[in-house]
Short mmCIF file of C-alpha atoms in Angstrom, two decimals:
data_model
loop_
_atom_site.label_atom_id
_atom_site.label_comp_id
_atom_site.label_asym_id
_atom_site.label_seq_id
_atom_site.Cartn_x
_atom_site.Cartn_y
_atom_site.Cartn_z
CA MET Q 1 -6.76 -33.51 14.57
CA GLU Q 2 -7.48 -30.33 16.49
CA THR Q 3 -6.62 -27.14 14.69
CA ARG Q 4 -4.94 -24.26 16.49
CA PRO Q 5 -7.02 -21.11 16.91
CA THR Q 6 -6.03 -18.10 14.88
CA LYS Q 7 -4.11 -15.49 16.86
CA TYR Q 8 -4.84 -11.80 16.24
CA ILE Q 9 -2.31 -8.93 16.35
CA PHE Q 10 -3.93 -5.49 16.36
CA VAL Q 11 -1.79 -2.51 15.25
CA THR Q 12 -2.96 1.04 16.11
CA GLY Q 13 -1.24 4.39 15.72
CA GLY Q 14 -1.03 7.57 17.75
CA VAL Q 15 0.15 11.20 17.78
CA VAL Q 16 0.19 11.69 13.95
CA SER Q 17 -0.94 9.96 10.80
CA SER Q 18 1.44 8.45 8.28
CA ILE Q 19 3.55 7.13 11.09
CA GLY Q 20 4.25 3.76 9.49
CA LYS Q 21 1.55 1.44 10.78
CA GLY Q 22 1.33 -0.27 7.40
CA LEU Q 23 5.04 -0.97 7.16
CA THR Q 24 5.08 -2.04 10.81
CA THR Q 25 2.27 -4.48 10.15
CA ALA Q 26 4.01 -5.80 7.03
CA CYS Q 27 7.33 -6.19 8.87
CA ILE Q 28 5.80 -8.12 11.74
CA GLY Q 29 4.00 -10.40 9.25
CA ALA Q 30 7.27 -10.98 7.41
CA LEU Q 31 9.13 -11.86 10.60
CA LEU Q 32 6.39 -14.28 11.73
CA GLU Q 33 6.35 -15.88 8.27
CA ALA Q 34 10.09 -16.28 8.52
CA ARG Q 35 9.36 -18.35 11.64
CA GLY Q 36 7.20 -20.69 9.62
CA LEU Q 37 3.76 -19.29 10.53
CA LYS Q 38 0.99 -18.73 8.02
CA VAL Q 39 0.16 -15.01 8.20
CA THR Q 40 -2.39 -12.66 6.63
CA ALA Q 41 -3.23 -9.03 7.25
CA VAL Q 42 -6.31 -6.79 7.16
CA LYS Q 43 -6.50 -3.02 6.83
CA LEU Q 44 -9.47 -1.28 8.46
CA ASP Q 45 -10.09 2.16 6.95
CA PRO Q 46 -12.28 4.58 8.94
CA TYR Q 47 -13.39 6.82 6.05
CA ILE Q 48 -16.97 6.65 4.77
CA ASN Q 49 -16.06 5.95 1.11
CA VAL Q 50 -17.05 2.34 0.29
CA ASP Q 51 -13.54 1.85 -1.11
CA PRO Q 52 -10.74 4.18 -2.30
CA GLY Q 53 -11.50 3.59 -5.99
CA THR Q 54 -13.18 6.94 -6.57
CA MET Q 55 -10.77 8.99 -4.40
CA SER Q 56 -8.19 11.27 -5.89
CA PRO Q 57 -4.59 9.93 -5.63
CA PHE Q 58 -3.73 13.24 -3.96
CA GLN Q 59 -6.17 12.33 -1.15
CA HIS Q 60 -5.07 8.82 -0.39
CA GLY Q 61 -2.19 7.71 -2.62
CA GLU Q 62 -2.49 4.84 -5.03
CA VAL Q 63 -5.31 2.37 -5.31
CA PHE Q 64 -3.91 -1.19 -4.91
CA VAL Q 65 -5.81 -3.68 -7.06
CA THR Q 66 -5.97 -7.27 -5.93
CA ASP Q 67 -6.15 -10.41 -8.10
CA ASP Q 68 -9.87 -10.77 -7.37
CA GLY Q 69 -10.55 -7.18 -8.53
CA ALA Q 70 -10.85 -5.21 -5.28
CA GLU Q 71 -9.76 -1.60 -5.20
CA THR Q 72 -8.00 -1.31 -1.87
CA ASP Q 73 -5.70 0.80 0.31
CA LEU Q 74 -2.05 1.12 -0.69
CA ASP Q 75 -0.96 -0.61 2.54
CA LEU Q 76 -2.06 -3.96 1.00
CA GLY Q 77 0.79 -3.38 -1.44
CA HIS Q 78 3.16 -3.36 1.53
CA TYR Q 79 1.56 -6.56 2.79
CA GLU Q 80 2.06 -8.36 -0.46
CA ARG Q 81 5.59 -7.13 -0.98
CA PHE Q 82 6.69 -8.18 2.55
CA MET Q 83 4.63 -11.34 2.97
CA GLY Q 84 3.89 -14.37 0.81
CA THR Q 85 0.14 -14.08 1.15
CA ARG Q 86 -1.91 -12.76 -1.81
CA MET Q 87 -4.32 -10.07 -0.69
CA SER Q 88 -7.99 -10.12 -1.69
CA LYS Q 89 -11.22 -8.21 -1.17
CA LEU Q 90 -11.37 -9.71 2.33
CA ASN Q 91 -8.19 -7.90 3.40
CA ASN Q 92 -9.42 -4.31 3.35
CA PHE Q 93 -12.71 -2.71 4.27
CA THR Q 94 -13.91 0.75 5.19
CA SER Q 95 -16.53 2.23 7.45
CA GLY Q 96 -18.56 2.92 4.32
CA LYS Q 97 -18.50 -0.80 3.35
CA VAL Q 98 -19.52 -1.86 6.89
CA TYR Q 99 -22.43 0.61 7.04
CA GLU Q 100 -23.46 -0.29 3.52
CA THR Q 101 -23.75 -3.99 4.59
CA VAL Q 102 -25.52 -3.23 7.86
CA ILE Q 103 -28.05 -0.98 6.16
CA ALA Q 104 -28.68 -3.60 3.47
CA ASN Q 105 -29.29 -6.17 6.28
CA GLU Q 106 -31.72 -3.80 7.98
CA ARG Q 107 -33.65 -3.16 4.74
CA ARG Q 108 -34.06 -6.94 4.35
CA GLY Q 109 -35.37 -7.20 7.83
CA ASP Q 110 -32.49 -9.31 9.14
CA TYR Q 111 -32.61 -7.54 12.50
CA LEU Q 112 -36.23 -8.42 13.06
CA GLY Q 113 -37.35 -4.82 13.67
CA GLY Q 114 -34.67 -4.13 16.25
CA THR Q 115 -33.07 -0.71 16.56
CA VAL Q 116 -29.82 -0.75 14.56
CA GLN Q 117 -26.91 0.69 16.54
CA VAL Q 118 -23.14 1.05 16.39
CA ILE Q 119 -22.94 -1.51 19.23
CA PRO Q 120 -23.63 -4.35 18.50
CA HIS Q 121 -24.57 -4.18 14.76
CA ILE Q 122 -21.61 -2.17 13.37
CA THR Q 123 -19.02 -3.75 15.68
CA ASP Q 124 -20.40 -7.24 14.93
CA GLU Q 125 -20.05 -6.68 11.21
CA ILE Q 126 -16.41 -5.46 11.68
CA LYS Q 127 -15.61 -8.57 13.76
CA ARG Q 128 -17.35 -10.83 11.20
CA ARG Q 129 -15.18 -9.49 8.40
CA ILE Q 130 -11.98 -9.77 10.42
CA LYS Q 131 -12.69 -13.39 11.34
CA LEU Q 132 -13.69 -14.22 7.73
CA ALA Q 133 -10.32 -12.88 6.43
CA ALA Q 134 -8.39 -14.75 9.21
CA GLU Q 135 -9.83 -18.21 8.35
CA GLY Q 136 -7.06 -20.79 7.71
CA PHE Q 137 -4.22 -18.62 9.08
CA ASP Q 138 -2.06 -18.95 12.15
CA ILE Q 139 -1.78 -15.19 12.53
CA CYS Q 140 -4.05 -12.36 11.38
CA MET Q 141 -2.55 -8.92 11.52
CA ILE Q 142 -5.14 -6.11 11.78
CA GLU Q 143 -4.07 -2.54 11.09
CA VAL Q 144 -6.52 0.13 12.22
CA GLY Q 145 -6.24 3.18 9.93
CA GLY Q 146 -6.21 6.74 11.18
CA THR Q 147 -4.93 8.04 14.53
CA VAL Q 148 -6.24 7.13 18.01
CA GLY Q 149 -8.63 9.94 18.97
CA ASP Q 150 -10.21 10.28 15.49
CA ILE Q 151 -14.04 10.16 15.78
CA GLU Q 152 -14.42 7.89 12.75
CA SER Q 153 -12.02 5.25 14.24
CA LEU Q 154 -14.14 4.65 17.33
CA PRO Q 155 -16.25 1.69 15.97
CA PHE Q 156 -13.10 -0.09 14.85
CA LEU Q 157 -11.42 0.40 18.21
CA GLU Q 158 -14.49 -0.86 20.09
CA ALA Q 159 -14.63 -3.90 17.73
CA ILE Q 160 -11.01 -4.85 18.34
CA ARG Q 161 -11.51 -4.31 22.09
CA GLN Q 162 -14.39 -6.81 21.97
CA MET Q 163 -12.23 -9.28 20.10
CA ARG Q 164 -10.21 -9.98 23.21
CA THR Q 165 -13.28 -11.21 25.04
CA ASP Q 166 -14.56 -13.09 21.96
CA VAL Q 167 -11.40 -15.15 21.15
CA GLY Q 168 -9.60 -14.99 24.50
CA PRO Q 169 -6.71 -12.86 25.84
CA GLN Q 170 -4.21 -15.66 24.88
CA ASN Q 171 -5.14 -15.14 21.21
CA THR Q 172 -4.95 -11.36 21.04
CA LEU Q 173 -2.05 -8.88 21.08
CA TYR Q 174 -2.26 -5.08 20.90
CA ILE Q 175 0.64 -3.10 19.42
CA HIS Q 176 0.71 0.71 19.41
CA VAL Q 177 2.87 2.69 17.01
CA THR Q 178 3.64 6.16 18.21
CA LEU Q 179 5.98 9.09 17.49
CA VAL Q 180 8.80 10.21 19.74
CA PRO Q 181 9.75 13.59 18.32
CA TYR Q 182 13.21 15.16 18.60
CA ILE Q 183 13.37 18.82 19.49
CA PRO Q 184 16.58 20.19 17.93
CA THR Q 185 16.70 23.44 19.99
CA ALA Q 186 16.43 21.42 23.23
CA HIS Q 187 18.66 18.60 21.96
CA GLU Q 188 16.33 15.94 23.35
CA PHE Q 189 13.53 13.49 22.52
CA LYS Q 190 10.15 14.07 24.03
CA THR Q 191 8.07 11.13 25.32
CA LYS Q 192 4.99 13.12 26.36
CA PRO Q 193 3.13 12.62 23.08
CA THR Q 194 3.59 8.87 23.49
CA GLN Q 195 2.34 9.02 27.09
CA HIS Q 196 -0.81 10.88 26.04
CA SER Q 197 -1.42 8.51 23.08
CA ILE Q 198 -1.22 5.45 25.36
CA LYS Q 199 -3.51 7.17 27.84
CA GLU Q 200 -5.98 7.84 25.02
CA ILE Q 201 -6.10 4.26 23.74
CA THR Q 202 -6.23 2.84 27.24
CA GLY Q 203 -9.32 4.94 27.80
CA TYR Q 204 -11.01 2.95 25.03
CA GLY Q 205 -10.32 -0.27 26.97
CA ILE Q 206 -7.33 -1.29 24.81
CA ILE Q 207 -4.09 -1.91 26.69
CA PRO Q 208 -1.08 -2.24 24.39
CA SER Q 209 1.48 -4.88 25.28
CA ILE Q 210 4.10 -3.56 22.84
CA ILE Q 211 4.94 0.04 21.95
CA ILE Q 212 6.80 0.79 18.72
CA CYS Q 213 8.45 4.22 18.85
CA ARG Q 214 9.00 5.99 15.55
CA CYS Q 215 11.86 8.44 15.64
CA GLN Q 216 14.68 9.81 13.55
CA GLN Q 217 17.39 7.92 15.41
CA ALA Q 218 17.76 5.29 18.08
CA LEU Q 219 16.42 5.94 21.55
CA ASP Q 220 18.75 5.27 24.46
CA GLU Q 221 17.81 2.80 27.25
CA LYS Q 222 16.98 5.55 29.65
CA LEU Q 223 14.25 6.89 27.42
CA LYS Q 224 12.89 3.42 26.72
CA SER Q 225 12.83 2.76 30.47
CA LYS Q 226 10.88 6.03 30.97
CA ILE Q 227 8.32 5.01 28.35
CA SER Q 228 8.03 1.59 29.95
CA LEU Q 229 7.37 3.08 33.39
CA PHE Q 230 4.83 5.72 32.31
CA CYS Q 231 3.01 3.57 29.76
CA ASN Q 232 2.83 0.37 31.82
CA VAL Q 233 4.60 -2.01 29.39
CA ALA Q 234 7.63 -4.27 29.90
CA GLU Q 235 10.89 -2.58 29.08
CA ASN Q 236 11.79 -5.16 26.45
CA CYS Q 237 8.43 -4.38 24.80
CA VAL Q 238 9.38 -0.77 24.04
CA ILE Q 239 10.72 -1.18 20.49
CA ASN Q 240 12.65 1.52 18.65
CA ALA Q 241 11.79 2.10 14.97
CA PRO Q 242 14.26 4.68 13.75
CA ASP Q 243 14.62 5.90 10.19
CA VAL Q 244 16.46 3.31 8.04
CA ARG Q 245 18.23 3.59 4.66
CA THR Q 246 15.66 1.45 2.97
CA ILE Q 247 12.36 0.10 4.19
CA TYR Q 248 13.62 -3.40 3.41
CA GLU Q 249 16.10 -3.09 6.31
CA LEU Q 250 13.22 -2.54 8.77
CA PRO Q 251 12.36 -6.23 9.40
CA LEU Q 252 15.99 -6.82 10.40
CA ALA Q 253 16.06 -3.74 12.62
CA LEU Q 254 12.91 -4.82 14.46
CA HIS Q 255 14.12 -8.43 14.76
CA GLU Q 256 17.40 -7.24 16.35
CA GLN Q 257 15.33 -5.71 19.13
CA GLY Q 258 13.38 -8.93 19.62
CA LEU Q 259 9.98 -7.73 18.32
CA ASP Q 260 9.04 -11.11 16.72
CA GLN Q 261 10.23 -12.95 19.85
CA ARG Q 262 8.02 -10.68 22.06
CA CYS Q 263 5.05 -11.43 19.78
CA VAL Q 264 5.35 -15.21 19.93
CA GLU Q 265 6.00 -15.10 23.70
CA LEU Q 266 2.92 -12.97 24.38
CA LEU Q 267 0.77 -15.12 22.14
CA ASN Q 268 2.16 -18.32 23.64
CA ILE Q 269 3.31 -19.70 20.28
CA TRP Q 270 6.30 -22.02 19.80
CA THR Q 271 8.32 -21.55 16.63
CA GLY Q 272 11.82 -22.09 15.47
CA ALA Q 273 14.28 -19.28 14.83
CA PRO Q 274 13.40 -17.11 11.83
CA ASN Q 275 15.17 -17.55 8.49
CA LEU Q 276 16.10 -14.00 7.62
CA ASP Q 277 18.75 -14.71 4.97
CA PRO Q 278 16.50 -13.48 2.11
CA TRP Q 279 15.94 -10.19 3.95
CA LYS Q 280 19.71 -9.80 4.60
CA LYS Q 281 20.40 -10.36 0.91
CA ILE Q 282 17.80 -7.75 -0.17
CA ALA Q 283 18.97 -5.20 2.41
CA SER Q 284 22.59 -5.74 1.47
CA SER Q 285 21.81 -5.26 -2.25
CA LEU Q 286 19.84 -2.13 -1.70
CA THR Q 287 22.54 -0.50 0.44
CA ASP Q 288 25.49 -1.43 -1.76
CA GLU Q 289 26.71 1.95 -3.05
CA SER Q 290 29.04 0.30 -5.57
CA ARG Q 291 26.13 -0.77 -7.84
CA GLU Q 292 25.60 0.94 -11.14
CA THR Q 293 22.82 3.48 -11.09
CA VAL Q 294 19.96 3.40 -13.65
CA THR Q 295 17.93 6.61 -13.80
CA ILE Q 296 14.32 6.34 -14.88
CA ALA Q 297 12.12 9.38 -15.53
CA MET Q 298 8.53 8.76 -14.43
CA VAL Q 299 6.32 11.24 -16.33
CA GLY Q 300 2.98 11.61 -14.65
CA LYS Q 301 0.60 14.16 -13.17
CA TYR Q 302 0.35 12.97 -9.56
CA VAL Q 303 4.06 13.63 -8.83
CA ASP Q 304 3.24 16.06 -5.99
CA LEU Q 305 2.34 12.92 -3.98
CA THR Q 306 4.65 10.14 -5.16
CA GLU Q 307 2.71 7.67 -2.98
CA SER Q 308 0.29 7.80 -5.98
CA TYR Q 309 2.80 5.55 -7.76
CA LYS Q 310 3.92 3.46 -4.76
CA SER Q 311 3.59 -0.04 -6.23
CA LEU Q 312 5.28 1.11 -9.38
CA SER Q 313 8.26 2.66 -7.67
CA GLU Q 314 8.66 -0.35 -5.43
CA ALA Q 315 8.52 -2.66 -8.47
CA LEU Q 316 11.37 -0.66 -10.04
CA ILE Q 317 13.39 -0.99 -6.76
CA HIS Q 318 12.78 -4.76 -6.82
CA SER Q 319 13.99 -4.90 -10.43
CA GLY Q 320 17.13 -3.21 -9.32
CA VAL Q 321 17.73 -5.94 -6.68
CA ALA Q 322 17.13 -8.61 -9.37
CA ASN Q 323 19.65 -6.96 -11.72
CA ASN Q 324 22.13 -5.80 -9.10
CA CYS Q 325 21.78 -2.11 -9.90
CA LYS Q 326 20.57 0.99 -8.09
CA ILE Q 327 17.37 2.58 -9.32
CA SER Q 328 16.99 6.38 -9.26
CA ILE Q 329 13.48 7.58 -10.05
CA VAL Q 330 13.09 11.12 -11.34
CA TYR Q 331 9.51 12.40 -11.17
CA VAL Q 332 8.50 14.70 -14.04
CA ASP Q 333 5.22 16.63 -13.92
CA SER Q 334 3.57 16.03 -17.31
CA GLU Q 335 1.35 19.10 -16.87
CA THR Q 336 4.32 21.49 -16.75
CA LEU Q 337 6.54 19.55 -19.18
CA ASP Q 338 7.66 21.62 -22.15
CA THR Q 339 5.91 19.89 -25.06
CA SER Q 340 8.11 21.61 -27.60
CA SER Q 341 11.25 20.35 -25.91
CA PRO Q 342 10.43 17.45 -23.58
CA GLU Q 343 14.06 16.43 -23.22
CA LYS Q 344 14.83 19.80 -21.66
CA SER Q 345 12.16 19.29 -18.97
CA ILE Q 346 13.28 15.77 -18.33
CA ARG Q 347 16.95 16.75 -18.03
CA ALA Q 348 16.04 19.70 -15.77
CA ALA Q 349 14.30 17.26 -13.38
CA ASN Q 350 17.52 15.16 -13.37
CA ASN Q 351 19.87 18.02 -12.58
CA GLY Q 352 20.73 18.62 -16.24
CA GLN Q 353 21.66 15.01 -17.00
CA ASP Q 354 20.13 12.58 -19.51
CA VAL Q 355 18.03 9.72 -18.11
CA ASP Q 356 18.42 6.04 -18.99
CA ALA Q 357 14.74 5.35 -19.55
CA ILE Q 358 11.30 6.89 -19.52
CA LEU Q 359 8.20 5.42 -17.95
CA ILE Q 360 4.65 6.75 -18.27
CA PRO Q 361 2.36 5.27 -15.62
CA GLY Q 362 -1.37 4.99 -15.35
CA GLY Q 363 -3.75 7.88 -14.64
CA PHE Q 364 -7.12 9.38 -15.49
CA GLY Q 365 -8.31 12.36 -17.46
CA VAL Q 366 -6.97 14.72 -20.11
CA ARG Q 367 -4.94 16.93 -17.71
CA GLY Q 368 -1.23 16.56 -18.51
CA SER Q 369 -1.84 14.18 -21.43
CA GLU Q 370 -0.07 16.32 -24.07
CA GLY Q 371 3.03 16.39 -21.93
CA LYS Q 372 2.98 12.59 -21.73
CA ILE Q 373 2.49 12.32 -25.51
CA SER Q 374 5.50 14.57 -26.16
CA ALA Q 375 7.62 12.54 -23.71
CA ALA Q 376 6.59 9.34 -25.55
CA ARG Q 377 7.61 10.90 -28.86
CA TYR Q 378 10.94 12.00 -27.54
CA ALA Q 379 11.60 8.45 -26.24
CA ARG Q 380 10.70 6.89 -29.57
CA GLU Q 381 12.61 9.26 -31.77
CA SER Q 382 15.69 9.37 -29.54
CA LYS Q 383 15.58 5.61 -28.88
CA VAL Q 384 15.37 6.03 -25.12
CA PRO Q 385 14.07 2.82 -23.52
CA PHE Q 386 10.37 3.36 -22.87
CA PHE Q 387 7.70 1.64 -20.81
CA GLY Q 388 4.00 2.67 -21.02
CA ILE Q 389 1.71 1.14 -18.37
CA CYS Q 390 -2.08 1.40 -18.60
CA LEU Q 391 -2.71 5.01 -19.69
CA GLY Q 392 1.00 5.08 -20.58
CA LEU Q 393 0.46 2.39 -23.23
CA GLN Q 394 -2.53 4.32 -24.54
CA ILE Q 395 -0.43 7.48 -24.68
CA ALA Q 396 2.24 5.67 -26.73
CA THR Q 397 -0.49 4.45 -29.12
CA ILE Q 398 -1.82 7.94 -29.61
CA GLU Q 399 1.68 9.34 -30.17
CA TYR Q 400 2.47 6.65 -32.78
CA ALA Q 401 -0.88 7.19 -34.54
CA ARG Q 402 -0.31 10.94 -34.78
CA ASN Q 403 3.39 11.02 -35.75
CA VAL Q 404 3.99 7.74 -37.63
CA ALA Q 405 0.60 6.55 -38.95
CA GLY Q 406 -0.37 10.06 -40.07
CA LEU Q 407 -3.58 10.29 -37.98
CA LYS Q 408 -2.92 13.85 -36.87
CA SER Q 409 -6.13 14.12 -34.80
CA ALA Q 410 -5.64 10.77 -33.02
CA THR Q 411 -6.71 10.94 -29.39
CA SER Q 412 -8.54 9.01 -26.70
CA ALA Q 413 -12.32 9.03 -26.24
CA GLU Q 414 -11.49 9.73 -22.58
CA PHE Q 415 -10.00 13.11 -23.65
CA GLU Q 416 -12.39 13.91 -26.50
CA PRO Q 417 -15.65 11.87 -26.29
CA ASN Q 418 -16.86 12.91 -29.65
CA SER Q 419 -13.68 12.49 -31.62
CA SER Q 420 -13.85 10.63 -34.99
CA CYS Q 421 -10.24 9.52 -34.50
CA ALA Q 422 -10.30 7.93 -31.08
CA VAL Q 423 -7.57 5.32 -31.37
CA ILE Q 424 -8.31 4.67 -27.64
CA ASP Q 425 -11.96 4.07 -27.01
CA ILE Q 426 -14.16 3.08 -24.07
CA MET Q 427 -14.70 -0.67 -23.73
CA ASP Q 428 -18.08 -1.93 -24.95
CA SER Q 429 -18.81 -3.35 -21.50
CA GLN Q 430 -18.28 0.11 -19.98
CA LYS Q 431 -20.57 2.15 -22.23
CA SER Q 432 -23.65 1.57 -20.08
CA VAL Q 433 -21.93 2.08 -16.74
CA SER Q 434 -23.23 5.00 -14.72
CA ILE Q 435 -22.07 4.09 -11.22
CA LYS Q 436 -18.31 4.79 -11.18
CA GLY Q 437 -17.23 2.88 -8.03
CA ALA Q 438 -15.78 -0.61 -8.52
CA SER Q 439 -17.12 -0.77 -12.09
CA MET Q 440 -13.91 -0.71 -14.16
CA ARG Q 441 -12.25 -3.75 -15.58
CA LEU Q 442 -10.52 -4.90 -12.42
CA GLY Q 443 -8.24 -7.70 -11.24
CA ALA Q 444 -6.11 -10.45 -12.67
CA TYR Q 445 -6.46 -11.45 -16.35
CA PRO Q 446 -4.39 -13.91 -18.40
CA CYS Q 447 -2.07 -12.31 -20.94
CA ALA Q 448 -0.62 -14.32 -23.80
CA ILE Q 449 2.90 -13.34 -24.84
CA LYS Q 450 4.13 -13.72 -28.41
CA ASP Q 451 7.25 -15.64 -29.32
CA GLY Q 452 10.18 -13.58 -30.41
CA THR Q 453 9.27 -10.50 -28.34
CA ARG Q 454 11.26 -8.78 -25.60
CA ALA Q 455 8.44 -9.58 -23.20
CA LYS Q 456 8.85 -13.34 -23.94
CA GLU Q 457 12.57 -13.00 -23.35
CA VAL Q 458 12.00 -11.28 -19.97
CA TYR Q 459 9.23 -13.53 -18.63
CA GLY Q 460 10.33 -16.83 -20.13
CA LYS Q 461 6.64 -17.78 -20.35
CA THR Q 462 3.88 -17.70 -22.98
CA LEU Q 463 1.13 -16.96 -20.44
CA ILE Q 464 1.25 -14.59 -17.49
CA SER Q 465 -1.27 -12.88 -15.24
CA GLU Q 466 -1.65 -9.12 -15.16
CA ARG Q 467 -3.83 -6.95 -12.91
CA HIS Q 468 -6.02 -4.37 -14.69
CA ARG Q 469 -7.89 -1.22 -13.74
CA HIS Q 470 -9.29 0.60 -16.65
CA ARG Q 471 -12.37 1.52 -18.78
CA PHE Q 472 -10.56 2.38 -22.02
CA GLU Q 473 -8.58 0.21 -24.45
CA VAL Q 474 -6.99 0.32 -27.94
CA ASN Q 475 -9.81 0.82 -30.44
CA ASN Q 476 -10.11 -2.42 -32.43
CA ALA Q 477 -11.22 -0.40 -35.49
CA PHE Q 478 -7.68 1.04 -35.73
CA ARG Q 479 -5.73 -2.13 -35.04
#
């Protein structure tokens, strides 16, 4: 039986960064999955870092860890939350990773003494990785990071341009996400940035068939017609992506404008109508203002960029859907938290009101740790529901050791390497590690849950899988 070739949808962005390419890619994937297609997604990151694992969260937001232990871009979290496909190390790669592979090939003599160049060697490696990730899927979504015009994006743009020739025009679709700004003083939207962005990407040999226009509110038909005319796309392929109340409404908003229908038409795919009932249920739940609100204080040190905790905040939102309640997350900076009166700082962050629960997330380094410890003590002594994740669990262990077990100097070897009372210590397997990138304990590990615990009650299982990313653990000598 002949198998159908994989179809490729390439998503690029213009005008500004952080325009929503990742969410757009995830939404299109979700809509095509709802039509019965098997979909995966790949994020191409132009930066030279081999992966985001050693980057500060302030630089790039959270690091999303996959089951197979890859440290990847946070957009893979969007892909997993919106689609049924589990992401892996195949689904994200950077310029650094591509160059690392090509240089290793050259050192082995794989190129038989030839001059190694961006074209064809770098672009061939990019295409090889895309095709590898796409194997076995009907649709492979490819999101190109950065903004069209960035120098570092050029090899990726050239590679996806070549893909059209490699796999055929009937198997490729280019979508460009752009900004249509609203000028309040002029009381009008401006399409000129979109026109220039389309001109820029067309200059690289990539002609978008669909333009997705990000804006604060819906564009009228006259403006869409203007963009269609000046940017050489069909009028029904100018899709409006206005701000929505929750990102989980976005697939429905895009479907209403026929985005998924345009995709299957342009790729010459036959599918049935999509089943969007699950999305309608989620969107309805998240926009129901009658739900009870649960307020959770997230005490961390990366709160100036809340994208650092993206998967965690989205998990809390999902838990609200499951429990028919609204989740309000209050971010508390652990570095400025009043350690003598943590409740005062937490209430101040919540407009003077008490919170329903406290969560301490993961993180690295000693900065802000005393604030977290005092927050954990306040939660324990005041019986405020508490959840410590990764470093948060270690913080709770330190707090308990100091204030209940009487180990006043209890700390973590991460904070004080020479401490004689390190109740949190570096893992034995990590003691000889000198290269920091991708060397932590990473990926999915089985976790046995004890009978009679709250965790067993919640999960209803005795064995679950948890993803890890750490070098330190509870010191077995203090168990």
